[in-house]
Amino acid sequence: KAGVTQTPRYLIKTRGQQVTLSCSPISGHRSVSWYQQTPGQGLQFLFEYFSETQRNKGNFPGRFSGRQFSNSRSEMNVSTLELGDSALYLCASSLASGHGELFFGEGSRLTVL
Amino acid sequence: GESVGLHLPTLSVQEGDNSIINCAYSNSASDYFIWYKQESGKGPQFIIDIRSNMDKRQGQRVTVLLNKTVKHLSLQIAATQPGDSAVYFCAENPPNSGYALNFGKGTSLLVTP
């Protein structure tokens, strides 16, 4: 069974640009969560989607957005990139929403210059 | 705001010894706790979880202890192996928050031969 797949794995952008990251959950998983990981702040929750609906949102500015498609695949978008957005963006999937094992992908490493 | 923290940022143990990684949490309403392991270049991997109605749970070579009185979690790894070298995170899941987990900063475990 394939794991959580994130694309692209690495990308470099410049300030002011926007970026879209993609996540394909494990087959059959309907919940997708996104986290930002930085050395200074650690792992911080961005948002969670279940059956195409955003269930929870973390404390991030409106430049960070996401969506989930009917096949459970998810994308997140960051607009007007800032240097501080450089991070590893992790996607995780699970069968249902809340409590239970989260399966993480290997992340998309974003560098903003 | 409330946060999850770890007592020690790094821990070095000899192969074959037992390891104990500690975690303090501050949201007394949290009812679910998880330990994750993250190896270099990979996403976090689920190790073990525990619900607030339990004080101990055992897995394969790992045990999680929960002390709700002092809001403390610990992860015990028996007979630590070189493959256990990684960063370990505790996470708390407040009620009704879906997968909006609060992660600790992480403890780096180094297993020496």
Coordinates of N, CA and C in Angstrom, one line a residue:
Chain A
K1 N 0.9 -1.2 0.0 CA 0.0 0.0 0.0 C 0.9 1.2 0.0
A2 N 0.7 2.1 -1.0 CA 1.5 3.3 -1.1 C 1.2 4.2 0.1
G3 N 2.3 4.9 0.5 CA 2.2 5.9 1.6 C 1.7 7.2 1.2
V4 N 1.8 8.2 2.0 CA 1.4 9.6 1.7 C 2.4 10.2 0.7
T5 N 2.0 10.7 -0.4 CA 2.9 11.2 -1.4 C 2.8 12.7 -1.5
Q6 N 3.9 13.4 -1.4 CA 3.9 14.9 -1.5 C 4.8 15.3 -2.6
T7 N 4.3 16.3 -3.4 CA 5.1 16.8 -4.5 C 4.9 18.3 -4.5
P8 N 5.9 19.1 -4.9 CA 7.3 18.6 -5.1 C 8.0 18.3 -3.8
R9 N 9.1 17.6 -3.8 CA 9.9 17.4 -2.6 C 10.7 18.6 -2.2
Y10 N 11.2 19.3 -3.2 CA 12.0 20.5 -2.9 C 11.6 21.5 -3.9
L11 N 11.6 22.8 -3.4 CA 11.4 23.9 -4.4 C 12.0 25.2 -3.8
I12 N 12.4 26.0 -4.7 CA 12.9 27.3 -4.3 C 12.1 28.4 -5.0
K13 N 11.7 29.4 -4.2 CA 10.9 30.5 -4.6 C 11.5 31.8 -4.2
T14 N 11.1 32.9 -4.7 CA 11.5 34.2 -4.2 C 10.4 34.9 -3.5
R15 N 10.7 35.8 -2.7 CA 9.7 36.6 -2.0 C 8.7 37.2 -2.9
G16 N 7.5 37.2 -2.5 CA 6.4 37.7 -3.3 C 5.7 36.7 -4.2
Q17 N 6.4 35.6 -4.5 CA 5.8 34.6 -5.4 C 4.8 33.8 -4.6
Q18 N 4.1 32.9 -5.3 CA 3.2 32.0 -4.6 C 3.5 30.6 -4.9
V19 N 3.1 29.6 -4.1 CA 3.5 28.2 -4.3 C 2.3 27.3 -4.0
T20 N 2.2 26.3 -4.7 CA 1.2 25.2 -4.4 C 1.8 23.9 -4.2
L21 N 1.5 23.3 -3.1 CA 2.0 22.0 -2.7 C 0.9 20.9 -2.8
S22 N 1.3 19.8 -3.2 CA 0.2 18.7 -3.4 C 0.5 17.5 -2.5
C23 N -0.6 16.9 -2.1 CA -0.6 15.7 -1.2 C -1.6 14.7 -1.7
S24 N -1.1 13.5 -1.9 CA -2.0 12.3 -2.2 C -2.0 11.4 -0.9
P25 N -3.1 11.3 -0.3 CA -3.2 10.5 0.9 C -3.1 9.0 0.6
I26 N -3.0 8.2 1.6 CA -3.1 6.8 1.5 C -4.5 6.4 1.0
S27 N -4.5 5.4 0.1 CA -5.8 5.1 -0.5 C -6.8 4.7 0.6
G28 N -8.0 5.3 0.5 CA -9.0 5.0 1.5 C -9.1 6.0 2.6
H29 N -8.0 6.8 2.8 CA -8.0 7.8 3.8 C -8.7 9.1 3.4
R30 N -9.6 9.6 4.2 CA -10.4 10.7 3.9 C -10.0 12.0 4.6
S31 N -9.2 11.9 5.6 CA -8.7 13.1 6.3 C -7.3 13.4 5.9
V32 N -7.1 14.7 5.6 CA -5.7 15.2 5.3 C -5.4 16.4 6.2
S33 N -4.3 16.4 6.8 CA -3.8 17.5 7.7 C -2.5 18.0 7.1
W34 N -2.3 19.3 7.3 CA -1.0 19.9 6.9 C -0.3 20.5 8.1
Y35 N 1.0 20.4 8.2 CA 1.8 20.9 9.2 C 3.0 21.7 8.6
Q36 N 3.4 22.7 9.3 CA 4.7 23.4 8.9 C 5.7 23.0 10.0
Q37 N 6.9 22.7 9.5 CA 8.0 22.4 10.4 C 9.2 23.3 10.2
T38 N 9.6 24.0 11.2 CA 10.8 24.8 11.1 C 11.6 24.6 12.4
P39 N 12.9 24.9 12.3 CA 13.8 24.6 13.4 C 13.4 25.5 14.6
G40 N 12.9 26.7 14.4 CA 12.6 27.6 15.5 C 11.2 27.3 16.2
Q41 N 10.2 27.0 15.3 CA 8.8 26.8 15.8 C 8.4 25.3 15.9
G42 N 9.2 24.4 15.4 CA 8.8 23.0 15.4 C 7.7 22.7 14.5
L43 N 6.9 21.8 14.8 CA 5.7 21.4 14.0 C 4.5 22.2 14.4
Q44 N 3.9 22.9 13.5 CA 2.8 23.7 13.7 C 1.6 23.3 12.8
F45 N 0.5 23.1 13.3 CA -0.7 22.7 12.6 C -1.2 23.9 11.7
L46 N -1.4 23.5 10.4 CA -1.9 24.5 9.5 C -3.4 24.3 9.3
F47 N -3.9 23.2 8.7 CA -5.3 22.9 8.6 C -5.5 21.4 8.4
E48 N -6.8 21.1 8.5 CA -7.3 19.7 8.4 C -8.5 19.7 7.5
Y49 N -8.5 18.7 6.6 CA -9.7 18.6 5.7 C -10.2 17.2 5.8
F50 N -11.5 17.1 5.7 CA -12.2 15.8 5.8 C -13.3 15.9 4.8
S51 N -13.4 14.9 3.8 CA -14.4 14.9 2.8 C -14.6 16.3 2.2
E52 N -13.6 16.9 1.8 CA -13.6 18.2 1.1 C -13.9 19.4 1.9
T53 N -14.1 19.2 3.2 CA -14.4 20.3 4.1 C -13.3 20.6 5.1
Q54 N -13.0 21.9 5.3 CA -12.0 22.2 6.2 C -12.6 22.1 7.6
R55 N -12.0 21.2 8.4 CA -12.5 20.9 9.8 C -11.8 21.8 10.8
N56 N -10.6 22.0 10.7 CA -9.8 22.9 11.6 C -8.8 23.7 10.9
K57 N -8.5 24.8 11.5 CA -7.4 25.7 10.9 C -6.5 26.2 12.0
G58 N -5.3 26.2 11.8 CA -4.3 26.7 12.7 C -4.1 28.2 12.7
N59 N -3.2 28.7 13.5 CA -3.1 30.1 13.6 C -2.0 30.7 12.6
F60 N -2.4 30.6 11.4 CA -1.6 31.1 10.3 C -2.3 32.2 9.5
P61 N -1.6 33.2 8.9 CA -2.3 34.2 8.1 C -3.0 33.7 7.0
G62 N -3.9 34.5 6.4 CA -4.7 34.2 5.3 C -4.0 33.8 4.0
R63 N -2.7 34.1 4.0 CA -1.9 33.8 2.8 C -1.8 32.3 2.7
F64 N -2.0 31.6 3.7 CA -2.0 30.1 3.7 C -3.4 29.6 3.5
S65 N -3.6 28.8 2.5 CA -4.9 28.3 2.2 C -4.7 26.8 1.7
G66 N -5.9 26.1 1.7 CA -5.8 24.7 1.2 C -7.1 24.3 0.7
R67 N -7.1 23.1 0.1 CA -8.4 22.6 -0.3 C -8.2 21.1 -0.5
Q68 N -9.3 20.4 -0.5 CA -9.3 18.9 -0.7 C -10.3 18.6 -1.8
F69 N -9.9 17.7 -2.6 CA -10.7 17.3 -3.8 C -11.5 16.0 -3.4
S70 N -12.4 15.7 -4.3 CA -13.3 14.6 -4.1 C -12.6 13.2 -4.0
N71 N -11.4 13.1 -4.5 CA -10.6 11.9 -4.4 C -9.7 11.9 -3.2
S72 N -9.9 12.9 -2.3 CA -9.2 13.1 -1.0 C -7.8 13.7 -1.2
R73 N -7.4 13.9 -2.4 CA -6.1 14.6 -2.6 C -6.2 16.0 -2.2
S74 N -5.1 16.6 -1.7 CA -5.2 17.9 -1.1 C -4.1 18.8 -1.7
E75 N -4.3 20.1 -1.7 CA -3.3 21.0 -2.1 C -3.3 22.1 -1.0
M76 N -2.1 22.7 -0.8 CA -2.1 23.9 0.0 C -1.4 25.0 -0.8
N77 N -1.7 26.2 -0.6 CA -1.2 27.3 -1.3 C -0.7 28.4 -0.4
V78 N 0.5 28.9 -0.7 CA 1.0 30.1 0.1 C 1.2 31.2 -0.9
S79 N 0.5 32.3 -0.7 CA 0.7 33.5 -1.6 C 1.6 34.5 -1.0
T80 N 2.1 35.4 -1.8 CA 3.0 36.4 -1.3 C 4.0 35.9 -0.3
L81 N 4.9 35.0 -0.8 CA 5.8 34.4 0.0 C 6.8 35.3 0.8
E82 N 7.1 35.0 2.0 CA 8.0 35.7 2.8 C 9.1 34.8 3.2
L83 N 10.3 35.4 3.6 CA 11.4 34.6 3.9 C 11.1 33.6 5.0
G84 N 10.3 34.0 6.0 CA 9.9 33.1 7.1 C 9.0 32.0 6.7
D85 N 8.6 31.9 5.5 CA 7.8 30.7 5.0 C 8.7 29.6 4.7
S86 N 10.0 29.8 4.7 CA 10.9 28.7 4.4 C 10.7 27.6 5.5
A87 N 10.4 26.4 5.0 CA 10.1 25.3 6.0 C 9.9 24.0 5.3
L88 N 9.7 23.0 6.1 CA 9.3 21.7 5.6 C 7.8 21.6 5.8
Y89 N 7.0 21.4 4.7 CA 5.6 21.3 4.8 C 5.2 19.9 4.7
L90 N 4.6 19.4 5.8 CA 4.2 18.0 5.9 C 2.7 17.8 5.8
C91 N 2.4 16.8 5.1 CA 1.0 16.4 4.9 C 0.8 15.0 5.6
A92 N -0.3 14.8 6.2 CA -0.6 13.6 6.9 C -2.0 13.1 6.6
S93 N -2.2 11.9 6.5 CA -3.6 11.4 6.3 C -4.0 10.4 7.3
S94 N -5.3 10.2 7.4 CA -5.8 9.2 8.3 C -7.2 8.8 7.8
L95 N -7.7 7.7 8.4 CA -9.0 7.2 7.9 C -10.1 8.1 8.2
A96 N -10.1 8.7 9.5 CA -11.2 9.5 9.9 C -10.6 10.8 10.5
S97 N -11.5 11.6 10.9 CA -11.0 12.9 11.5 C -10.8 12.8 13.0
G98 N -9.7 13.2 13.5 CA -9.4 13.2 15.0 C -9.1 11.8 15.5
H99 N -8.4 11.7 16.6 CA -7.9 10.5 17.3 C -7.6 9.3 16.4
G100 N -6.5 8.9 16.4 CA -6.1 7.7 15.6 C -4.8 8.0 14.9
E101 N -4.2 7.0 14.3 CA -2.9 7.2 13.7 C -2.9 8.1 12.5
L102 N -2.0 9.0 12.6 CA -1.7 9.9 11.5 C -0.5 9.4 10.7
F103 N -0.6 9.3 9.4 CA 0.5 8.9 8.5 C 1.0 10.1 7.8
F104 N 2.3 10.4 8.0 CA 2.9 11.5 7.4 C 3.6 11.2 6.1
G105 N 3.6 12.1 5.2 CA 4.5 12.0 4.1 C 5.9 12.5 4.4
E106 N 6.8 12.6 3.4 CA 8.1 13.0 3.7 C 8.3 14.5 3.6
G107 N 7.3 15.2 3.1 CA 7.3 16.6 3.1 C 7.8 17.3 1.9
S108 N 7.4 18.5 1.7 CA 7.9 19.4 0.7 C 8.7 20.5 1.3
R109 N 10.0 20.5 0.9 CA 10.9 21.5 1.5 C 10.9 22.8 0.7
L110 N 10.4 23.9 1.2 CA 10.3 25.1 0.5 C 11.4 26.1 1.0
T111 N 12.1 26.6 0.1 CA 13.1 27.7 0.4 C 12.7 28.9 -0.3
V112 N 12.6 30.0 0.5 CA 12.2 31.3 0.0 C 13.4 32.3 0.0
L113 N 13.8 32.7 -1.1 CA 15.0 33.6 -1.2 C 14.6 35.1 -1.4
Chain B
G1 N 0.3 31.4 25.3 CA -0.6 30.4 25.1 C -0.2 29.0 25.6
E2 N -1.0 28.0 25.6 CA -0.6 26.7 26.1 C 0.3 26.0 25.1
S3 N 1.2 25.2 25.6 CA 2.1 24.6 24.7 C 2.6 23.2 25.3
V4 N 3.1 22.4 24.4 CA 3.7 21.2 24.8 C 5.2 21.3 24.8
G5 N 5.9 20.9 25.8 CA 7.3 21.1 25.8 C 8.0 19.8 26.2
L6 N 9.3 19.7 25.9 CA 10.1 18.6 26.3 C 11.2 19.1 27.2
H7 N 11.5 18.2 28.2 CA 12.5 18.6 29.2 C 13.9 18.7 28.7
L8 N 14.3 17.7 27.8 CA 15.6 17.6 27.3 C 15.7 17.7 25.8
P9 N 16.5 18.6 25.2 CA 16.6 18.6 23.8 C 17.4 17.5 23.2
T10 N 18.4 16.9 23.9 CA 19.2 15.8 23.4 C 19.4 14.8 24.5
L11 N 19.5 13.5 24.0 CA 19.7 12.4 24.9 C 20.6 11.4 24.2
S12 N 21.7 11.1 24.9 CA 22.6 10.1 24.4 C 22.6 8.9 25.3
V13 N 22.4 7.7 24.7 CA 22.4 6.5 25.4 C 23.2 5.4 24.7
Q14 N 23.7 4.4 25.5 CA 24.5 3.4 24.9 C 23.5 2.3 24.4
E15 N 23.9 1.7 23.3 CA 23.2 0.6 22.7 C 22.9 -0.5 23.8
G16 N 21.7 -0.9 23.9 CA 21.3 -1.9 24.8 C 20.7 -1.3 26.1
D17 N 20.9 -0.1 26.4 CA 20.4 0.6 27.5 C 18.9 0.9 27.3
N18 N 18.2 1.3 28.3 CA 16.8 1.8 28.2 C 16.9 3.3 28.1
S19 N 16.0 3.8 27.3 CA 15.9 5.3 27.1 C 14.6 5.8 27.7
I20 N 14.6 7.0 28.3 CA 13.4 7.6 28.7 C 13.4 9.0 28.2
I21 N 12.3 9.4 27.5 CA 12.2 10.7 26.9 C 10.9 11.3 27.6
N22 N 11.1 12.5 28.1 CA 10.0 13.1 28.9 C 9.3 14.3 28.1
C23 N 8.1 14.6 28.5 CA 7.3 15.6 27.9 C 6.4 16.2 28.9
A24 N 6.3 17.5 28.9 CA 5.3 18.2 29.8 C 4.2 18.8 28.9
Y25 N 3.0 18.7 29.2 CA 1.9 19.3 28.5 C 1.2 20.2 29.4
S26 N 0.5 21.2 28.8 CA -0.1 22.2 29.7 C -1.6 22.4 29.5
N27 N -2.2 21.7 28.5 CA -3.6 21.8 28.3 C -4.3 20.6 29.0
S28 N -4.8 20.9 30.2 CA -5.4 19.9 31.0 C -6.6 19.2 30.4
A29 N -7.2 19.9 29.4 CA -8.3 19.3 28.7 C -7.9 18.3 27.6
S30 N -6.7 18.2 27.3 CA -6.2 17.3 26.2 C -6.5 15.8 26.7
D31 N -7.1 15.1 25.7 CA -7.5 13.7 26.1 C -6.8 12.6 25.3
Y32 N -5.9 13.0 24.5 CA -5.2 12.0 23.6 C -3.8 12.5 23.4
F33 N -2.9 11.6 23.5 CA -1.4 11.9 23.4 C -0.8 10.9 22.5
I34 N 0.2 11.4 21.7 CA 0.9 10.6 20.7 C 2.4 10.8 20.8
W35 N 3.2 9.8 20.6 CA 4.6 10.0 20.4 C 4.9 9.6 18.9
Y36 N 5.8 10.5 18.3 CA 6.2 10.3 17.0 C 7.7 10.3 16.9
K37 N 8.3 9.6 16.0 CA 9.7 9.5 15.7 C 10.0 10.0 14.3
Q38 N 11.0 10.9 14.2 CA 11.3 11.4 12.9 C 12.8 11.2 12.6
E39 N 13.0 10.5 11.6 CA 14.4 10.2 11.2 C 14.8 11.3 10.1
S40 N 16.0 11.5 10.0 CA 16.5 12.6 9.1 C 16.0 12.4 7.7
G41 N 15.4 13.5 7.1 CA 14.9 13.4 5.8 C 13.5 12.7 5.6
K42 N 12.9 12.4 6.7 CA 11.6 11.7 6.6 C 10.5 12.4 7.4
G43 N 9.3 12.1 7.2 CA 8.2 12.6 8.0 C 8.1 11.9 9.3
P44 N 7.4 12.5 10.3 CA 7.2 11.8 11.6 C 6.5 10.5 11.4
Q45 N 6.9 9.5 12.2 CA 6.3 8.2 12.2 C 5.6 7.9 13.5
F46 N 4.4 7.5 13.5 CA 3.7 7.1 14.7 C 4.4 6.0 15.5
I47 N 4.5 6.2 16.8 CA 5.1 5.2 17.6 C 4.0 4.5 18.5
I48 N 3.4 5.3 19.3 CA 2.4 4.8 20.3 C 1.5 6.0 20.7
D49 N 0.3 5.7 21.1 CA -0.6 6.7 21.6 C -1.2 6.2 22.9
I50 N -1.8 7.2 23.6 CA -2.5 6.9 24.9 C -3.6 7.9 25.1
R51 N -4.7 7.3 25.6 CA -5.8 8.2 25.9 C -5.8 8.6 27.3
S52 N -6.5 9.7 27.7 CA -6.4 10.2 29.0 C -7.0 9.3 30.1
N53 N -7.8 8.3 29.7 CA -8.4 7.4 30.7 C -7.4 6.2 31.0
M54 N -6.2 6.3 30.5 CA -5.2 5.3 30.8 C -4.0 6.0 31.4
D55 N -3.1 5.3 32.1 CA -1.9 5.8 32.6 C -0.7 5.1 32.1
K56 N -0.9 4.0 31.4 CA 0.2 3.3 30.8 C -0.2 2.5 29.6
R57 N 0.6 2.5 28.6 CA 0.3 1.7 27.5 C 1.6 1.1 26.9
Q58 N 1.6 -0.2 26.6 CA 2.9 -0.8 26.1 C 2.7 -1.2 24.6
G59 N 3.9 -1.0 23.9 CA 3.9 -1.5 22.6 C 5.2 -2.4 22.5
Q60 N 5.6 -2.6 21.2 CA 6.8 -3.4 21.1 C 8.1 -2.6 21.5
R61 N 8.7 -2.9 22.5 CA 9.9 -2.3 23.1 C 9.6 -0.8 23.6
V62 N 8.4 -0.3 23.5 CA 8.1 1.0 23.9 C 6.9 1.0 24.9
T63 N 7.0 1.9 25.9 CA 6.0 2.1 26.9 C 5.7 3.6 27.0
V64 N 4.5 4.0 27.0 CA 4.2 5.4 27.3 C 3.5 5.5 28.6
L65 N 3.9 6.4 29.4 CA 3.3 6.7 30.7 C 2.7 8.1 30.8
L66 N 1.5 8.1 31.3 CA 0.8 9.4 31.4 C 0.5 9.7 32.9
N67 N 0.9 10.9 33.3 CA 0.6 11.3 34.7 C -0.2 12.6 34.5
K68 N -1.5 12.5 34.7 CA -2.4 13.6 34.5 C -2.3 14.6 35.6
T69 N -1.9 14.1 36.8 CA -1.8 15.0 37.9 C -0.8 16.1 37.7
V70 N 0.3 15.7 37.1 CA 1.4 16.7 36.9 C 1.5 17.0 35.4
K71 N 0.6 16.5 34.6 CA 0.6 16.8 33.2 C 1.9 16.4 32.5
H72 N 2.3 15.2 32.7 CA 3.6 14.7 32.2 C 3.4 13.4 31.4
L73 N 4.2 13.3 30.3 CA 4.2 12.1 29.5 C 5.6 11.6 29.4
S74 N 5.8 10.3 29.3 CA 7.2 9.8 29.1 C 7.1 8.7 28.1
L75 N 8.2 8.5 27.3 CA 8.3 7.4 26.4 C 9.5 6.6 26.8
Q76 N 9.3 5.4 27.1 CA 10.4 4.5 27.5 C 10.7 3.5 26.3
I77 N 11.9 3.4 25.9 CA 12.4 2.5 24.9 C 13.3 1.5 25.5
A78 N 12.9 0.3 25.4 CA 13.7 -0.8 26.0 C 14.8 -1.3 25.1
A79 N 16.0 -1.6 25.6 CA 17.1 -2.2 24.8 C 17.3 -1.3 23.6
T80 N 17.6 -0.1 23.8 CA 17.8 0.9 22.7 C 18.8 0.4 21.6
Q81 N 18.4 0.6 20.4 CA 19.2 0.1 19.2 C 19.6 1.3 18.4
P82 N 20.7 1.1 17.6 CA 21.1 2.3 16.7 C 20.0 2.8 15.8
G83 N 19.1 1.9 15.4 CA 18.0 2.4 14.6 C 17.0 3.2 15.3
D84 N 17.1 3.3 16.6 CA 16.2 4.2 17.4 C 16.7 5.7 17.4
S85 N 17.9 5.9 16.9 CA 18.4 7.3 16.8 C 17.5 8.1 15.9
A86 N 17.0 9.2 16.4 CA 16.0 10.0 15.7 C 15.6 11.1 16.6
V87 N 14.7 12.0 16.1 CA 14.1 13.0 17.0 C 12.7 12.5 17.4
Y88 N 12.4 12.6 18.6 CA 11.1 12.1 19.2 C 10.3 13.3 19.6
F89 N 9.0 13.3 19.1 CA 8.1 14.3 19.5 C 6.9 13.8 20.2
C90 N 6.5 14.5 21.3 CA 5.2 14.2 21.9 C 4.2 15.2 21.3
A91 N 3.0 14.8 21.2 CA 1.9 15.6 20.7 C 0.7 15.5 21.6
E92 N 0.0 16.5 21.8 CA -1.3 16.4 22.5 C -2.4 16.8 21.6
N93 N -3.6 16.2 21.8 CA -4.7 16.5 21.0 C -5.9 16.9 21.9
P94 N -6.1 18.2 21.9 CA -7.2 18.7 22.8 C -8.5 18.1 22.2
P95 N -9.5 18.1 23.1 CA -10.8 17.5 22.6 C -11.4 18.4 21.5
N96 N -12.2 17.8 20.6 CA -12.9 18.4 19.6 C -12.0 19.3 18.7
S97 N -10.7 18.9 18.5 CA -9.8 19.6 17.7 C -9.4 18.8 16.4
G98 N -10.0 17.7 16.2 CA -9.6 16.9 15.0 C -8.2 16.5 15.1
Y99 N -7.4 16.8 14.1 CA -6.0 16.5 14.1 C -5.2 17.8 14.2
A100 N -5.7 18.8 14.9 CA -4.9 20.0 15.3 C -4.0 19.6 16.5
L101 N -3.0 18.8 16.2 CA -2.1 18.4 17.3 C -1.2 19.5 17.7
N102 N -0.9 19.6 19.0 CA 0.2 20.5 19.5 C 1.4 19.6 19.7
F103 N 2.5 19.9 19.0 CA 3.7 19.1 19.1 C 4.7 19.8 20.0
G104 N 5.5 19.0 20.7 CA 6.6 19.5 21.4 C 7.7 19.8 20.5
K105 N 8.8 20.4 21.0 CA 9.9 20.8 20.2 C 10.8 19.6 19.7
G106 N 10.7 18.5 20.4 CA 11.4 17.3 20.0 C 12.7 17.1 20.9
T107 N 13.0 15.8 21.1 CA 14.2 15.4 21.7 C 15.0 14.5 20.8
S108 N 16.3 14.9 20.6 CA 17.1 14.1 19.7 C 17.8 13.0 20.5
L109 N 17.5 11.7 20.1 CA 18.0 10.6 20.7 C 19.2 10.0 19.9
L110 N 20.4 9.9 20.5 CA 21.5 9.4 19.9 C 22.0 8.1 20.6
V111 N 22.0 7.0 19.8 CA 22.4 5.7 20.4 C 23.8 5.4 20.0
T112 N 24.7 5.3 21.0 CA 26.1 5.0 20.7 C 26.4 3.6 20.9
P113 N 27.3 3.0 20.1 CA 27.7 1.6 20.3 C 28.4 1.3 21.5

